[in-house]
Short mmCIF file of C-alpha atoms in Angstrom, two decimals:
data_model
loop_
_atom_site.label_atom_id
_atom_site.label_comp_id
_atom_site.label_asym_id
_atom_site.label_seq_id
_atom_site.Cartn_x
_atom_site.Cartn_y
_atom_site.Cartn_z
CA MET A 17 94.62 88.70 130.47
CA LYS A 18 96.33 91.95 129.53
CA ILE A 19 96.46 93.24 125.96
CA SER A 20 99.26 95.65 125.07
CA VAL A 21 99.92 97.47 121.81
CA ILE A 22 103.38 98.53 120.67
CA ILE A 23 103.64 101.26 118.04
CA PRO A 24 107.19 101.51 116.63
CA SER A 25 107.54 105.11 115.49
CA GLY A 26 111.22 105.55 114.81
CA GLY A 27 111.11 105.83 111.02
CA LEU A 28 112.65 108.92 109.43
CA GLY A 29 110.53 109.01 106.27
CA LYS A 30 113.50 109.49 103.95
CA ARG A 31 111.64 108.10 100.93
CA ILE A 32 109.02 110.83 101.13
CA ASN A 33 111.65 113.54 101.77
CA THR A 34 109.61 115.67 104.16
CA PRO A 35 110.83 118.01 106.92
CA LEU A 36 109.28 115.76 109.58
CA PRO A 37 109.17 111.95 109.78
CA LYS A 38 105.99 110.98 107.94
CA GLN A 39 104.20 109.69 111.05
CA TYR A 40 104.21 113.25 112.43
CA LEU A 41 102.94 114.96 109.29
CA LYS A 42 99.57 116.65 109.71
CA ILE A 43 96.86 115.55 107.31
CA PHE A 44 93.77 117.75 107.58
CA GLY A 45 94.98 119.01 110.95
CA LYS A 46 95.76 115.60 112.47
CA GLU A 47 99.11 113.81 112.63
CA ILE A 48 99.26 110.46 110.84
CA ILE A 49 100.27 108.73 114.06
CA ALA A 50 97.21 110.26 115.77
CA TYR A 51 94.94 108.48 113.28
CA THR A 52 96.74 105.23 114.13
CA LEU A 53 96.65 105.69 117.90
CA LEU A 54 92.96 106.58 117.87
CA ALA A 55 92.19 103.34 116.02
CA PHE A 56 93.55 101.35 118.99
CA GLN A 57 92.31 103.74 121.68
CA LYS A 58 88.74 102.92 120.61
CA ILE A 59 89.11 99.14 121.03
CA LYS A 60 87.77 98.31 124.50
CA GLU A 61 89.76 95.05 124.76
CA ILE A 62 93.06 96.94 124.61
CA ASP A 63 94.58 97.87 127.97
CA GLU A 64 97.64 99.91 127.07
CA ILE A 65 99.62 101.42 124.21
CA ILE A 66 103.40 101.88 124.21
CA ILE A 67 105.09 104.08 121.61
CA ALA A 68 108.75 103.49 120.70
CA ALA A 69 110.17 106.67 119.20
CA ASP A 70 113.12 109.01 118.91
CA PRO A 71 113.23 110.95 122.22
CA PHE A 72 113.52 114.15 120.15
CA TYR A 73 109.81 113.72 119.34
CA PHE A 74 108.61 112.84 122.85
CA LYS A 75 107.30 116.38 123.48
CA LEU A 76 105.35 116.30 120.22
CA LEU A 77 103.93 112.90 121.11
CA GLN A 78 102.92 114.13 124.56
CA LYS A 79 101.03 117.00 122.91
CA ILE A 80 99.28 114.56 120.58
CA ILE A 81 98.37 112.28 123.50
CA LYS A 82 96.88 115.20 125.42
CA LYS A 83 95.08 116.73 122.42
CA TYR A 84 93.27 113.52 121.48
CA ASP A 85 92.81 112.21 125.03
CA LEU A 86 94.77 109.05 124.27
CA SER A 87 94.38 107.67 127.78
CA LYS A 88 95.61 104.19 126.88
CA VAL A 89 99.09 105.42 125.95
CA SER A 90 101.00 104.42 129.06
CA PHE A 91 104.66 104.82 128.07
CA LEU A 92 107.00 106.39 125.54
CA VAL A 93 110.20 104.39 125.12
CA GLU A 94 113.33 105.20 123.19
CA GLY A 95 113.46 103.68 119.73
CA GLY A 96 116.51 101.94 118.35
CA LYS A 97 118.42 102.25 115.09
CA GLU A 98 116.30 99.46 113.61
CA ARG A 99 112.62 98.65 114.04
CA GLN A 100 113.53 95.39 115.78
CA TYR A 101 115.44 97.23 118.49
CA SER A 102 112.59 99.71 118.99
CA VAL A 103 110.07 96.92 119.52
CA GLU A 104 112.49 95.07 121.79
CA ASN A 105 112.82 98.12 124.06
CA ALA A 106 109.04 98.18 124.42
CA ILE A 107 108.90 94.42 125.06
CA LYS A 108 111.46 94.78 127.85
CA LEU A 109 109.34 97.48 129.43
CA ILE A 110 106.16 95.40 129.28
CA ASN A 111 107.91 92.19 130.37
CA PRO A 112 104.85 90.18 129.27
CA SER A 113 103.78 86.86 130.76
CA SER A 114 101.99 83.93 129.12
CA ASP A 115 98.69 85.64 130.01
CA ASN A 116 99.62 88.71 127.99
CA ILE A 117 98.85 89.41 124.35
CA VAL A 118 101.12 91.84 122.53
CA LEU A 119 100.07 93.60 119.33
CA ILE A 120 102.66 95.36 117.19
CA HIS A 121 101.47 97.85 114.59
CA ASP A 122 103.20 100.28 112.23
CA ALA A 123 102.73 103.95 113.12
CA VAL A 124 102.10 104.67 109.44
CA ARG A 125 99.24 102.22 108.88
CA PRO A 126 96.57 104.67 110.02
CA LEU A 127 93.57 103.06 108.30
CA VAL A 128 93.57 99.79 110.23
CA SER A 129 89.95 98.88 110.92
CA PRO A 130 88.35 97.81 114.22
CA LYS A 131 87.44 94.49 112.58
CA ILE A 132 91.04 93.72 111.67
CA ILE A 133 92.25 94.58 115.18
CA LYS A 134 89.55 92.47 116.85
CA ASP A 135 90.04 89.56 114.43
CA ALA A 136 93.78 89.61 115.17
CA ILE A 137 93.20 89.60 118.93
CA LYS A 138 90.71 86.73 118.62
CA ALA A 139 93.17 84.75 116.48
CA SER A 140 95.92 85.21 119.06
CA ILE A 141 93.63 84.02 121.86
CA GLU A 142 92.72 80.92 119.84
CA HIS A 143 96.05 80.16 118.13
CA GLY A 144 98.75 81.92 120.17
CA ASN A 145 100.32 84.01 117.43
CA ALA A 146 98.82 85.72 114.38
CA VAL A 147 99.75 88.03 111.54
CA VAL A 148 97.48 90.19 109.39
CA ALA A 149 98.11 89.72 105.67
CA ILE A 150 96.42 89.94 102.28
CA LYS A 151 96.70 87.39 99.52
CA ALA A 152 98.78 88.42 96.53
CA LYS A 153 96.73 89.40 93.49
CA ASP A 154 99.60 90.27 91.19
CA THR A 155 101.99 87.95 89.41
CA LEU A 156 105.15 87.77 91.53
CA PHE A 157 108.67 86.74 90.66
CA LYS A 158 112.17 86.65 92.13
CA GLY A 159 115.15 88.15 90.39
CA THR A 160 117.78 90.88 90.28
CA ASP A 161 118.24 92.31 86.79
CA PHE A 162 116.49 89.37 85.18
CA VAL A 163 113.58 87.14 86.20
CA SER A 164 114.85 84.00 87.93
CA LYS A 165 111.68 82.41 89.31
CA TYR A 166 107.92 82.98 89.39
CA LEU A 167 106.11 82.55 92.70
CA ASP A 168 102.76 80.87 93.22
CA ARG A 169 100.46 83.71 94.21
CA ASN A 170 97.87 81.25 95.55
CA ASN A 171 99.96 80.77 98.69
CA THR A 172 101.83 84.08 98.73
CA TYR A 173 100.80 86.98 100.96
CA TYR A 174 101.60 90.63 101.53
CA VAL A 175 102.30 90.97 105.25
CA GLN A 176 100.64 93.79 107.17
CA THR A 177 100.18 94.74 110.80
CA PRO A 178 99.01 94.35 113.50
CA GLN A 179 100.98 91.25 114.33
CA VAL A 180 99.79 89.65 117.56
CA PHE A 181 101.73 87.35 119.86
CA ASN A 182 101.61 85.44 123.12
CA GLY A 183 103.71 87.39 125.62
CA ILE A 184 106.21 84.61 126.32
CA ASP A 185 106.57 83.68 122.64
CA ILE A 186 107.51 87.21 121.59
CA GLN A 187 109.95 87.56 124.51
CA ASN A 188 111.66 84.29 123.60
CA ALA A 189 111.75 85.31 119.94
CA PHE A 190 113.78 88.42 120.75
CA LYS A 191 116.11 86.46 123.02
CA LYS A 192 116.82 83.99 120.21
CA ALA A 193 117.28 86.78 117.66
CA ASN A 194 119.87 88.41 119.91
CA LYS A 195 121.63 85.10 120.52
CA ASP A 196 121.73 84.37 116.77
CA ASN A 197 122.57 87.98 115.88
CA PHE A 198 119.56 87.91 113.54
CA LEU A 199 117.87 91.05 112.26
CA GLY A 200 114.43 90.40 110.80
CA THR A 201 112.15 92.65 108.80
CA ASP A 202 109.22 92.06 111.14
CA GLU A 203 108.34 90.32 114.39
CA SER A 204 106.48 87.36 112.89
CA MET A 205 109.75 86.34 111.26
CA LEU A 206 111.42 86.16 114.68
CA VAL A 207 108.59 84.12 116.19
CA LYS A 208 108.55 81.72 113.23
CA LYS A 209 112.30 81.16 113.65
CA CYS A 210 111.48 79.84 117.14
CA GLY A 211 109.36 77.14 115.55
CA LYS A 212 106.03 78.67 116.52
CA LYS A 213 102.97 78.50 114.28
CA ILE A 214 101.53 81.81 113.10
CA PHE A 215 97.88 82.06 112.11
CA ILE A 216 97.01 84.25 109.10
CA VAL A 217 94.32 86.90 109.63
CA GLU A 218 92.71 88.48 106.59
CA GLY A 219 93.77 92.09 106.17
CA SER A 220 92.67 94.78 103.74
CA SER A 221 94.17 96.73 100.87
CA LEU A 222 93.10 99.86 102.78
CA ASN A 223 95.40 98.86 105.64
CA PHE A 224 98.41 100.05 103.67
CA LYS A 225 101.68 101.43 104.97
CA ILE A 226 102.50 105.00 104.02
CA THR A 227 105.99 104.77 102.56
CA SER A 228 105.85 106.93 99.43
CA LYS A 229 104.38 110.17 98.14
CA ASP A 230 101.77 108.16 96.24
CA ASP A 231 100.73 106.45 99.49
CA LEU A 232 100.46 109.83 101.15
CA GLN A 233 98.24 111.18 98.37
CA LEU A 234 96.03 108.08 98.56
CA PHE A 235 95.66 108.50 102.31
CA LYS A 236 94.71 112.15 101.86
CA SER A 237 92.04 111.21 99.34
CA LEU A 238 90.57 108.60 101.69
CA VAL A 239 90.34 110.81 104.78
CA LYS A 240 89.50 114.10 103.07
CA PRO A 241 86.54 115.74 104.84
CA LYS A 242 83.40 115.69 102.73
#
């Protein structure tokens, strides 16, 4: 069994309005993506890491890989205009079989814990496909300018990553998405559209995605050297 990790790193970070995409920002001397990559490098069960990124940043990524001795990073592949296309490029490179497990994780979720990663891998081995998520604690509703419907938070989740899939299932999911001209917001959505069951793995509020200046400040406060 081979376990591969795909890190889509094509985001531009427009919401934070920084000179570099947020995944390449240095926080206390270390790029955000380096924190993320190191989290997976340390998991012995993982065989390889593939990064999908804008080729403009390949040289920077190569420097990061060398600096932190990220020996499990095997390939850099060109990212697409959308996350889905970036991940698909990596999937095509891996060409996984039914014996493969593929993890997909956001470059800007740098605080993912070893427990979450290992729990997700275990869930995929036992159930085929799995997604990390946390149960909603807030009251949630649907609407545009006005509230139209309240959602039951008891069975509503905030989706996180990693998302972990059987190699054949994720390949078939992308084939169907292309055939249907469907663009999803994450990979679990594509796999679910193929009729596959997806097991829910408990995540953590610390496994947040850095998308705003507030997120960036929170991350800084959590990793600040003591």
